[in-house]
Coordinates of C-alpha atoms in Angstrom, one line a residue:
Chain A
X1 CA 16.8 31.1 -12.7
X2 CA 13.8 29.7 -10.5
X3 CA 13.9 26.1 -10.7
X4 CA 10.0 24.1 -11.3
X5 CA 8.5 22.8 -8.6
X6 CA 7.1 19.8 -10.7
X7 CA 8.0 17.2 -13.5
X8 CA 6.4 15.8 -16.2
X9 CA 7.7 11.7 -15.6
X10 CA 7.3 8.8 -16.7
X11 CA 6.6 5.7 -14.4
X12 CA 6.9 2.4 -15.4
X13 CA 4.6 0.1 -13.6
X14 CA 3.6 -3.4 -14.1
X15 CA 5.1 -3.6 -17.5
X16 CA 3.4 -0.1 -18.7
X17 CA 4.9 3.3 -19.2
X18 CA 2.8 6.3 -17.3
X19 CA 3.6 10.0 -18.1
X20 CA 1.9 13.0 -16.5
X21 CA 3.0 15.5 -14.7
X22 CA 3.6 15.8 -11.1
X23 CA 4.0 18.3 -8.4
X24 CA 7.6 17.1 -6.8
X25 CA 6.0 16.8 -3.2
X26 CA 4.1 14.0 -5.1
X27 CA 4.4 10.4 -2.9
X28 CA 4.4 7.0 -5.7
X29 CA 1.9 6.0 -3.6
X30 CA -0.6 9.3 -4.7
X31 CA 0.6 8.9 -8.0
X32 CA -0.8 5.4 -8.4
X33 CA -4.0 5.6 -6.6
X34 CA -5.1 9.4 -7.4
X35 CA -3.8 9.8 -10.8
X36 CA -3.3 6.4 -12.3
X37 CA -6.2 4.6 -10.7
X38 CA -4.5 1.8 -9.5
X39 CA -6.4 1.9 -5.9
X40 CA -5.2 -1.8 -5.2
X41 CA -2.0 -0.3 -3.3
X42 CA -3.5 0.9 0.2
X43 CA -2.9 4.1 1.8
X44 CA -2.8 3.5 5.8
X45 CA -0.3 5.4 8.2
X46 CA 1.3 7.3 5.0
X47 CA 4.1 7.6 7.4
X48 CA 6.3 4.4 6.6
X49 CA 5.2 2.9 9.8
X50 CA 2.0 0.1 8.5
X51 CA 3.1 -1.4 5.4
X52 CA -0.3 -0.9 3.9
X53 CA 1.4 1.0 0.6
X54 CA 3.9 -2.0 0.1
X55 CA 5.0 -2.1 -3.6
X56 CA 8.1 -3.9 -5.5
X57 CA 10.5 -1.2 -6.8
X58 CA 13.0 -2.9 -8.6
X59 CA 12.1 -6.0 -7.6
X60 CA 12.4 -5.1 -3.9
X61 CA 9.9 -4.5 -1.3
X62 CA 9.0 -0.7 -0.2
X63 CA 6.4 1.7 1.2
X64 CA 5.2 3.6 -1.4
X65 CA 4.2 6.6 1.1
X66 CA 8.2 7.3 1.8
X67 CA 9.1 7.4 -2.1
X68 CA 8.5 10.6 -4.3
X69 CA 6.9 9.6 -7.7
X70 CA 9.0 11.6 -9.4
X71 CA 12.4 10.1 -7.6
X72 CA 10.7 6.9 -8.8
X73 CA 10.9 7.1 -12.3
X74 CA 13.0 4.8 -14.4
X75 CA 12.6 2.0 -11.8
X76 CA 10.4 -0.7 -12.2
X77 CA 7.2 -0.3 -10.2
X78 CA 5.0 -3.1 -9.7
X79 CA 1.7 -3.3 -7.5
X80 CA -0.7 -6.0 -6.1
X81 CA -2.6 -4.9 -9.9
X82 CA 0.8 -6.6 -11.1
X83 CA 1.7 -9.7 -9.2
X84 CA -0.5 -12.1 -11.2
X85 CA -0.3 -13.8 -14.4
X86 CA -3.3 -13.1 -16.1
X87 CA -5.9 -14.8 -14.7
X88 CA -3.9 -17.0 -13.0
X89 CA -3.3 -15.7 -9.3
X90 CA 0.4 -15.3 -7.6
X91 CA 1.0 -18.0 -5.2
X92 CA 0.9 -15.8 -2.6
X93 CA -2.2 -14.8 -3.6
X94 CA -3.2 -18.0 -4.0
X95 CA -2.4 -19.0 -0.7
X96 CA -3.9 -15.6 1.2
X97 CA -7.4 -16.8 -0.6
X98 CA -6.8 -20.4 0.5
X99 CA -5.9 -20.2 4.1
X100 CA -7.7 -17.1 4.8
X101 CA -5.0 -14.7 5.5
X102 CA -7.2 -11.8 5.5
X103 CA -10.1 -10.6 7.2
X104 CA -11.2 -6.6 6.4
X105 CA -9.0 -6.9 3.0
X106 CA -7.2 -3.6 3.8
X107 CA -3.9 -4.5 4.4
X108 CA -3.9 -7.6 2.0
X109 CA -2.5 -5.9 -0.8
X110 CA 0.5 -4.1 0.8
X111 CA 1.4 -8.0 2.6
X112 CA 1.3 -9.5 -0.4
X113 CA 3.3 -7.7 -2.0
X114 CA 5.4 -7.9 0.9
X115 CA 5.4 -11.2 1.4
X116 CA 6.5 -11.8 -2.5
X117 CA 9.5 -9.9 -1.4
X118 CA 10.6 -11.4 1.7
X119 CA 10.4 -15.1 0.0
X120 CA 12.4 -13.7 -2.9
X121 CA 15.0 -12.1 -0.1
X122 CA 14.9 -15.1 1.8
X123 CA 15.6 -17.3 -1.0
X124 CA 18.7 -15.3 -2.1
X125 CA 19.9 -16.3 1.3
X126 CA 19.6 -12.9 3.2
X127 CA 19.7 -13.6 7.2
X128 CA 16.8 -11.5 9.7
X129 CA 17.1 -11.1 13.1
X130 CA 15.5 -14.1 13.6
X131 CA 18.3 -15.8 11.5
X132 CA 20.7 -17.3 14.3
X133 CA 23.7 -19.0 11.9
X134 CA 24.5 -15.7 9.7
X135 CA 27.4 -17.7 8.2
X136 CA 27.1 -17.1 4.3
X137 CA 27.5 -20.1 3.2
X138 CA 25.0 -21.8 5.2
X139 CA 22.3 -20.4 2.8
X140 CA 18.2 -19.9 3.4
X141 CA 17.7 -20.6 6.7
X142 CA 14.3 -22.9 7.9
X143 CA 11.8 -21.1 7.0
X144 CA 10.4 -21.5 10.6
X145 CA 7.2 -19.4 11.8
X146 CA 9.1 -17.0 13.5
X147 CA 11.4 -16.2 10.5
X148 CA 8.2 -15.3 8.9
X149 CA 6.8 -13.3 11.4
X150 CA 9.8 -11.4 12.1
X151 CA 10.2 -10.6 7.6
X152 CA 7.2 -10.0 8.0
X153 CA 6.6 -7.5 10.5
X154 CA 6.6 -4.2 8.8
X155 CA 3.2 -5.4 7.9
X156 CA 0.7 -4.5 10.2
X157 CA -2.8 -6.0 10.3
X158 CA -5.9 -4.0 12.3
X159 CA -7.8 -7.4 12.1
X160 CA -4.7 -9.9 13.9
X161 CA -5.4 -12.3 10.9
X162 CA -1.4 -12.2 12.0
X163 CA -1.9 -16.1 12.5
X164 CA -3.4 -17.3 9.0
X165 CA -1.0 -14.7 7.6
X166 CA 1.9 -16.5 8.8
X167 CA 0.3 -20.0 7.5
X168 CA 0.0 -18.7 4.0
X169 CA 3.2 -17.3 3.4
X170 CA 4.6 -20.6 4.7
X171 CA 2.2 -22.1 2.2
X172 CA 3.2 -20.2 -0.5
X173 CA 7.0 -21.0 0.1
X174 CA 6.2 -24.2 -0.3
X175 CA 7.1 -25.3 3.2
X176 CA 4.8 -25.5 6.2
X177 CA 4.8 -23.2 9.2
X178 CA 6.6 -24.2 11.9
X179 CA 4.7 -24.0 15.4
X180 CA 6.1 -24.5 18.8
X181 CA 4.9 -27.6 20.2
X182 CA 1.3 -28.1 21.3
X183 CA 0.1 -24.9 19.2
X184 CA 0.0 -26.6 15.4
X185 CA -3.5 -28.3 15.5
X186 CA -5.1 -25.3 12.8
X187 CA -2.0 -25.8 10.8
X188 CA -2.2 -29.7 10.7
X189 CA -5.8 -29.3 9.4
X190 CA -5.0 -27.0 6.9
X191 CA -2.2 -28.7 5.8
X192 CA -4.4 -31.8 5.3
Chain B
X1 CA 4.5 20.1 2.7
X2 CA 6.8 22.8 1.2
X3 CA 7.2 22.8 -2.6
X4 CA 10.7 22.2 -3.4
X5 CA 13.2 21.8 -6.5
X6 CA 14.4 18.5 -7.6
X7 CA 17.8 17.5 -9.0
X8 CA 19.3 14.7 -9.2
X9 CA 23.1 14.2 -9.4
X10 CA 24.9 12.6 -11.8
X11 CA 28.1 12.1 -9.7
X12 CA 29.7 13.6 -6.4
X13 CA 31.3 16.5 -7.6
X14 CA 28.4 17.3 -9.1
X15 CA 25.7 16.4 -6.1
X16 CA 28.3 18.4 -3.9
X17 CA 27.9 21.3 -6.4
X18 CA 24.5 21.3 -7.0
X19 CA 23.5 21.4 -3.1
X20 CA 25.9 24.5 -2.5
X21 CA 25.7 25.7 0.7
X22 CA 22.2 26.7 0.6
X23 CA 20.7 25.7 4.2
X24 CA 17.2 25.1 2.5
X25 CA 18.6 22.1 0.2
X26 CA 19.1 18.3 1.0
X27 CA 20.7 15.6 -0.1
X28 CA 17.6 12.7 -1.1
X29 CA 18.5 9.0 -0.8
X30 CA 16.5 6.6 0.5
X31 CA 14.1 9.0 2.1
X32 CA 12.2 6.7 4.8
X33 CA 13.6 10.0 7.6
X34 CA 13.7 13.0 5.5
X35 CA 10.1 12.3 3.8
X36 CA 8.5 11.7 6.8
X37 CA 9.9 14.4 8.8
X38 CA 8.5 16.7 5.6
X39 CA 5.1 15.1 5.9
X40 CA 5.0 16.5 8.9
X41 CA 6.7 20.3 8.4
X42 CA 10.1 19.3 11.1
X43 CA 12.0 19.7 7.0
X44 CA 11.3 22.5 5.2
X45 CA 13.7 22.3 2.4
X46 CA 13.3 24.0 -0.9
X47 CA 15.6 21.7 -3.1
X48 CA 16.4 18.4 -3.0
X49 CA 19.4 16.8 -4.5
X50 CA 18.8 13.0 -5.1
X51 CA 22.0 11.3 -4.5
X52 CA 20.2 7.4 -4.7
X53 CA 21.6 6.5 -7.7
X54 CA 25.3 7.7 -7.3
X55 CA 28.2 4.8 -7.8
X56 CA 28.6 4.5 -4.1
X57 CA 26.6 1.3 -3.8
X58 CA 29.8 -1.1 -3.2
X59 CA 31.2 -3.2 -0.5
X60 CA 34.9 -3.6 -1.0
X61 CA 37.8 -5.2 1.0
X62 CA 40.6 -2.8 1.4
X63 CA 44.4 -2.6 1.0
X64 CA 44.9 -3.5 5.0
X65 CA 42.1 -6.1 5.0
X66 CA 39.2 -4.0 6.0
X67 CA 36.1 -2.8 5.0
X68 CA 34.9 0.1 2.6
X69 CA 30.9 0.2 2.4
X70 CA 29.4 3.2 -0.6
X71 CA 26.8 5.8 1.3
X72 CA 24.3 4.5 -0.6
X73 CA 24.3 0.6 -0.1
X74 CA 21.0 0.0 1.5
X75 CA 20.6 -1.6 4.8
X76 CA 19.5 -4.5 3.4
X77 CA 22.4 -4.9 1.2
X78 CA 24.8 -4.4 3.8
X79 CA 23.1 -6.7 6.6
X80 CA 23.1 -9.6 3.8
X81 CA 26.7 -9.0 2.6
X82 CA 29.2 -12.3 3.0
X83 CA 32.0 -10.4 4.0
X84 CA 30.1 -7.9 6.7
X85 CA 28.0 -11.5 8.2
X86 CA 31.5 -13.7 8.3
X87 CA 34.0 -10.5 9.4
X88 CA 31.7 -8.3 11.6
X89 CA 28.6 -9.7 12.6
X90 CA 28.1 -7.4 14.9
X91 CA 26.9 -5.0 12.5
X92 CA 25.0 -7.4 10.3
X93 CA 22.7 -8.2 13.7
X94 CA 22.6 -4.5 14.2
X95 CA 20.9 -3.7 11.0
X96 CA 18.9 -6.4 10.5
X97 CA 17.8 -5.4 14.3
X98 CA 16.7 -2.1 12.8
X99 CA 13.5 -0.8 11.0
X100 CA 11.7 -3.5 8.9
X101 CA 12.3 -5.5 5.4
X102 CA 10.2 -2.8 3.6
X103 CA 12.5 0.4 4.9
X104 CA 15.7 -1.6 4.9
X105 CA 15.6 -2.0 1.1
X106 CA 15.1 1.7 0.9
X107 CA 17.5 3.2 3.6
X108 CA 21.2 3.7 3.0
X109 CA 23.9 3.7 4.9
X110 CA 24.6 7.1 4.6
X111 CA 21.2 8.4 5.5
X112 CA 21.2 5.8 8.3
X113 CA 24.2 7.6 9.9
X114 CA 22.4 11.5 9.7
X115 CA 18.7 10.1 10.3
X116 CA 17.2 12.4 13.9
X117 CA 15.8 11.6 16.9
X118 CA 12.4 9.9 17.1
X119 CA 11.7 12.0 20.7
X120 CA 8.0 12.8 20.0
X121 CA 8.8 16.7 20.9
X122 CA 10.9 16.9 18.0
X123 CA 8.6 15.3 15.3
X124 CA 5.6 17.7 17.4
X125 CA 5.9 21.1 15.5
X126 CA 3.5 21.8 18.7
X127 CA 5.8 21.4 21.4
X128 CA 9.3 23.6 22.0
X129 CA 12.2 21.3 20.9
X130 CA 15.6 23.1 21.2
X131 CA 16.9 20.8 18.6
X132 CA 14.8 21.9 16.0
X133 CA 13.7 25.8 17.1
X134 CA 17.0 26.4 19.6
X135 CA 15.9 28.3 22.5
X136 CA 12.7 27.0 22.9
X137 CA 13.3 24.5 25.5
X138 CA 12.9 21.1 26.0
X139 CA 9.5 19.5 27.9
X140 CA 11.1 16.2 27.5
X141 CA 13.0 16.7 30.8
X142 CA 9.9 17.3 32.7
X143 CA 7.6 15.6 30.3
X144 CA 7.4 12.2 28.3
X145 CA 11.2 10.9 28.3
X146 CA 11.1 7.2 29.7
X147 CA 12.9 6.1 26.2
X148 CA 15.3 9.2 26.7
X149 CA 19.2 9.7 27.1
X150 CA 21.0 8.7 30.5
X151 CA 24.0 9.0 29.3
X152 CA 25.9 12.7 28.0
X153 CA 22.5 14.4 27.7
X154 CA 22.3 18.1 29.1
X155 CA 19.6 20.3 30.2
X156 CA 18.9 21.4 27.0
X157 CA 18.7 18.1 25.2
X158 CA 18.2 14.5 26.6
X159 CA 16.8 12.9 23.1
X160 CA 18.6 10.0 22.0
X161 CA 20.3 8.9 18.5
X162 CA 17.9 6.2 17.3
X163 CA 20.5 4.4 14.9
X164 CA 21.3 0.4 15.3
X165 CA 23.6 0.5 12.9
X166 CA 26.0 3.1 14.4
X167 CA 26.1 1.1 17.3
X168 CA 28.0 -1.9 16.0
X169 CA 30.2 0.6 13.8
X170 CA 31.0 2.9 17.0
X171 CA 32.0 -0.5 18.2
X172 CA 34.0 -1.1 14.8
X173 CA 36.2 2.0 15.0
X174 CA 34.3 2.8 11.8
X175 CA 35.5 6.0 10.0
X176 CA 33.1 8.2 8.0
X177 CA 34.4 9.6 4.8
X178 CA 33.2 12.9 2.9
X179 CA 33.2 15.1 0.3
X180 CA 33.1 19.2 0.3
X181 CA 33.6 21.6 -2.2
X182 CA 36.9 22.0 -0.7
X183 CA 38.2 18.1 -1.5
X184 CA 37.5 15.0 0.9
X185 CA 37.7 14.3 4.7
X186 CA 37.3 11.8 7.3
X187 CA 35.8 11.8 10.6
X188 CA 36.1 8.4 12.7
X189 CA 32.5 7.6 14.0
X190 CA 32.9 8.3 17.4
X191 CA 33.3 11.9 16.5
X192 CA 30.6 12.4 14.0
X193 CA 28.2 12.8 16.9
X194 CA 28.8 16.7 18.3
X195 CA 28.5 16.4 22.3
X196 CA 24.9 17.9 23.2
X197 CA 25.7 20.8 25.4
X198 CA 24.3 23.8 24.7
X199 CA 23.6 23.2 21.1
X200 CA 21.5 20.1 20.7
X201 CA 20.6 21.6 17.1
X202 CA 24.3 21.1 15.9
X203 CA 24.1 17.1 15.2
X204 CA 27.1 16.3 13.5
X205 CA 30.5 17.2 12.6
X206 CA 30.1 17.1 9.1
X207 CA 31.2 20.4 7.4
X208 CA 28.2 22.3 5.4
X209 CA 27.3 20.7 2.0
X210 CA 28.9 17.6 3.2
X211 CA 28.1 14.4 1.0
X212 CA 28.9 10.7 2.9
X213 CA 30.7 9.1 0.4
X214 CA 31.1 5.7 2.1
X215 CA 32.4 4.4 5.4
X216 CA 35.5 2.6 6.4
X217 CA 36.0 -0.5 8.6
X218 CA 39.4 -1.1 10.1
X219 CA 40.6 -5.2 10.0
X220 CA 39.1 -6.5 13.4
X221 CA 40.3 -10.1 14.5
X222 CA 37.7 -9.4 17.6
X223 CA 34.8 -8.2 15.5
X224 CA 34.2 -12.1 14.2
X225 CA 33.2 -13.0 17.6
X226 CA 30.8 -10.3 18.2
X227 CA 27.1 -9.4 19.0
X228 CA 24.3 -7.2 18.9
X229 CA 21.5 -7.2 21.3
X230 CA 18.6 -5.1 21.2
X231 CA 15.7 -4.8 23.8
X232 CA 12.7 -3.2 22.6
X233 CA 9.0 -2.7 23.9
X234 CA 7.4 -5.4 21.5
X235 CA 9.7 -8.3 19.5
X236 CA 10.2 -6.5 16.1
X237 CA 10.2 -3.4 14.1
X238 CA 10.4 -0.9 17.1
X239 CA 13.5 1.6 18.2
X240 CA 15.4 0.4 20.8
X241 CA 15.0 1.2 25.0
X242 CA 18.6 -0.4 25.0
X243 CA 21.2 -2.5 23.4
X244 CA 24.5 -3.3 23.4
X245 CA 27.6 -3.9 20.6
X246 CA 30.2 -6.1 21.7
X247 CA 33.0 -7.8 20.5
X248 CA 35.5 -10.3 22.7
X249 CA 38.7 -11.9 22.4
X250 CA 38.9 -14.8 25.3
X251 CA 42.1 -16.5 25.6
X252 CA 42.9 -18.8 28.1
X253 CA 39.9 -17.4 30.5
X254 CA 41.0 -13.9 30.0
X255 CA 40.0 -11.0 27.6
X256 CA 42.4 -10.6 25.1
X257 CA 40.3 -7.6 23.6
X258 CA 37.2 -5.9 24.2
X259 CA 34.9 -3.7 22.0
X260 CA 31.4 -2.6 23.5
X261 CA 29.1 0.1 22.7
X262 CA 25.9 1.0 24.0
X263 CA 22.8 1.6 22.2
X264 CA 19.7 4.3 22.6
X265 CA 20.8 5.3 26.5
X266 CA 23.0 8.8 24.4
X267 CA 22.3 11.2 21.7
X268 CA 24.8 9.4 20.4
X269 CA 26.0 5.6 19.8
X270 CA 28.4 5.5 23.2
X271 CA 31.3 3.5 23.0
X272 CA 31.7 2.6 26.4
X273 CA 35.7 2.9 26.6
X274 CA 35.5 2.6 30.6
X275 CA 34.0 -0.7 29.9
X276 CA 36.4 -2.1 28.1
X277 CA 39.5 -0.5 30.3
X278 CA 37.9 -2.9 32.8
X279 CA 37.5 -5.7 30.5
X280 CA 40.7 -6.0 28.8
X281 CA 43.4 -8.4 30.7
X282 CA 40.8 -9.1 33.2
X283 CA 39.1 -12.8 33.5
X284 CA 36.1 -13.0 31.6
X285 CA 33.2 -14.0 34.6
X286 CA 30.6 -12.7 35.5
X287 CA 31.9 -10.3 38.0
X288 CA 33.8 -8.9 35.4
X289 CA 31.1 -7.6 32.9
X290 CA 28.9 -6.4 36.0
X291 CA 32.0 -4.4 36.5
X292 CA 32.7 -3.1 33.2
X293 CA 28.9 -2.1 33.0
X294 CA 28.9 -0.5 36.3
X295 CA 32.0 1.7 35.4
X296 CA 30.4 2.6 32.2
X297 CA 27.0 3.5 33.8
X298 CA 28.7 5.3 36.6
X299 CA 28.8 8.3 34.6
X300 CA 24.5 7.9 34.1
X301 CA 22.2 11.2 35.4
X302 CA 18.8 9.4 35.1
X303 CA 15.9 11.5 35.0
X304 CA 12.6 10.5 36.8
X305 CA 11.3 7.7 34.3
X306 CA 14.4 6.4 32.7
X307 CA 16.8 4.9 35.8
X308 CA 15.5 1.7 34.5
X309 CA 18.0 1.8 31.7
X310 CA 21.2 1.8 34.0
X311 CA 20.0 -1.8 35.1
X312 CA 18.9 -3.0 31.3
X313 CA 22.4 -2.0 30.2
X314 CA 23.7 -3.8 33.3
X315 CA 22.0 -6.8 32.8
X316 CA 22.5 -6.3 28.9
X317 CA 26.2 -6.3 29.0
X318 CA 26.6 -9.6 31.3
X319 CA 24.4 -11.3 29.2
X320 CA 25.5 -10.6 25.9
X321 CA 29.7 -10.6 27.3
X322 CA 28.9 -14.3 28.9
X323 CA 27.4 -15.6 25.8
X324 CA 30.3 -14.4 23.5
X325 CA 32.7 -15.5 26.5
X326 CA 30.8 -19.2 26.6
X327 CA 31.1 -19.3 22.8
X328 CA 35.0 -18.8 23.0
X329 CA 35.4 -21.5 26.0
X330 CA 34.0 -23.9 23.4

């Protein structure tokens, strides 16, 4: 018996339920831009490699481009369309808008997204390789500007907004970036 | 991209089943390799069996005090785990060294282990590559191969295994366990990886239709004071050009025990057992980790642009073995 070659699915994204059908070869990240018209999620190296397609999946961070739609369904999907509460922004939209942490706009949706994730990851205590003390029970570390940049680095940006990136994820933790000495003069400002 | 069949499997006897032995089929889990390597036509399979969402997604200590770790934990959940960052740090470093947040939250364990080379005349369909069309030939050795093996390579193959994380488990004694039609099997680590000879294209020990069902870490007193250290050409998300697993067990100014394992210089992780031959009841100075290192490295054939990883893993090794030997003088 030939087995199909496509599915009908059903996606769940941002709190809706999607069916259509699919050809299996499908990415999540086609699905939601060319047949759910939910263009917010950005389509740059398609290869896993830019961190433009960044969506939650589950609650966890992930390029879009490297997932199949229809290995996607039954997980929760949710996109930059997704992150705010009504009209009231995510703070880490909130603090991309306030501290500039764009410039072009491409890659803004897939490190916000992003950046949601790592702050939820780095509050459940989960160490990077910039994390020194891995010890379990010392907990979160500092979240220090090179913690930021290094969660952050599957995330690239064409534009190097990398700096004001960096400030507005610290902002939206609630803490303020950490700078080696001597460097800190935009943060001070900003932070004033 | 091919079109292909999907499936996905409800347990392992049934994922084992439903692949078969058809060479056209694969096993689906996190996908970050296999998708990409799709995208670009070096996988051609016709069905895929989805195996994300199997029970093999715990971390349990064993009967003797080890480790057990599903084949489908992701590398996040494995770098973050209590035990794994208080027992063998090692291998907590070595993920969390690998990939980035994004592609650690999809990738397993399992797939971690089988994921190819990155050489660039592999992913090429352009270019001859006897690993993926055997016979062709391989314009690494002449070409583009300054990232390339210096260590067990052959002159049919000189790619390296791009993994972190089989670095710190070569460096574990970690033990991969399967399952075939034909019941379960083991294969410790450092004989997953087939030796590259004349059949580059033969990766892996595995039998056909093999699933990973999870890995095994022996109890390692040495593993809680160990390291990984990766050098790379920019500070984050990139494969390595080097790096090191070690572990060491100073006492009284000598090594007690020694585990170190080398990192993107084979086409596999290399533990480097002529190292530690060195290491072990020796005084742990300087002169004694330049040592080790240059009895490993003795066995390196360099090709024109790569000698400069017989002195990174020189200088690697002293550095990393003095800072875990400084740690245990404290």
């Amino acid at each position: 018996m030939a087995l199909p070659t496509s599915s009908v699915i059903t996606l769940h994204i941002n709190g809706e339920k999607f069916t259509l059908p699919v050809d299996h070869r499908t990415t999540l990240l086609d699905a939601l831009r060319e047949r759910l018209d939910l263009t917010g999620t950005k389509k740059g190296c398609d290869q896993g490699q830019c961190g433009a397609c960044t969506v939650l999946v589950d609650g966890r961070r992930t390029v879009a481009c490297l997932q199949f739609a229809v290995a996607a369904e039954g997980r929760e999907v949710t996109t930059i369309e997704g992150v705010a509460d009504g009209e009231r922004l995510h703070p880490v939209q909130q603090a991309f808008l306030d501290l500039d942490g764009y410039q072009c706009g491409y890659c803004t949706p897939g490190q916000i997204c992003s950046a949601i994730g790592a702050l939820q990851e780095h509050a459940a205590g989960w160490p990077s390789a910039a994390t020194d003390d891995l010890r379990p029970e010392s907990g979160p570390p500092p979240l220090t500007a090179e913690e930021i940049r290094e969660r952050m680095s599957g995330n690239l940006c064409r534009c190097a907004a990398y700096a004001s990136i960096v400030d507005a994820v610290a902002q939206a933790a609630g803490t303020r970036a950490i700078q080696p000495a001597g460097t800190q003069a935009d943060s001070e400002e900003q932070a004033a | 991209m091919k079109e292909f069949t999907y499936q996905k499997a409800a347990d392992v006897p049934g994922a084992v089943a439903l692949l078969g032995a058809d060479p056209d089929a694969r096993f689906l889990a996190g996908g970050t390799n296999l998708v990409d390597l799709m995208k670009s036509g070096v996988e051609r399979p016709a069905r895929l069996v989805d195996v994300r969402e199997l029970p093999l997604d715990r971390i349990e200590t064993t009967a003797d005090d080890g480790l057990r770790i599903g084949a489908t934990v992701t590398n996040s959940d494995l770098a973050a785990h209590p035990e794994v960052r208080r027992r063998y740090p090692v291998l907590t470093q070595a993920v969390l060294a690998g990939a980035s947040g994004q592609l650690r939250n999809m990738a397993t364990v399992g797939g971690n282990l089988l994921q190819r080379t990155r050489c660039a005349y592999f992913t090429d369909l352009t270019k001859p590559c006897n690993k993926r069309d055997p016979g062709s030939g391989c314009p690494a050795i002449r070409g583009e191969h300054h990232n390339h093996a210096v260590l067990g390579a052959s002159s049919h193959c000189v790619a390296v295994h791009p993994s972190d994380m089989a670095v710190a488990l070569a460096a574990l004694d970690g033990v991969v366990h399967y399952e075939t039609a034909d019941g379960p099997g083991e294969v410790p680590i450092g004989w997953l990886y087939l030796p590259v000879a004349e059949t580059p294209h033969r990766e892996t020990a595995l039998p056909p239709g093999a699933l990973i069902t999870h890995l095994t870490l022996p109890p390692s007193p040495v593993a809680a004071h160990s390291r990984y250290r990766k050098v790379r050409e920019r500070a984050s998300y990139a494969f390595a050009i080097g790096s090191i697993a070690a572990a060491l067990d100073v006492r009284d100014g000598v090594v007690h025990d020694a585990r170190v394992a080398f990192g993107a210089v084979a086409s596999r992780p290399w533990r480097a057992r002529a190292a530690e031959r060195i290491l072990i009841g020796a005084q742990a100075v300087t002169e004694t980790f330049g040592a080790a290192a240059d009895a490993e490295m003795a066995a390196a054939r360099p090709l024109a642009h790569n000698a400069y990883k017989v002195t990174l893993m020189r200088n690697l090794t002293v550095a990393v073995l003095g800072e875990l030997a400084e740690e245990a003088g404290r």
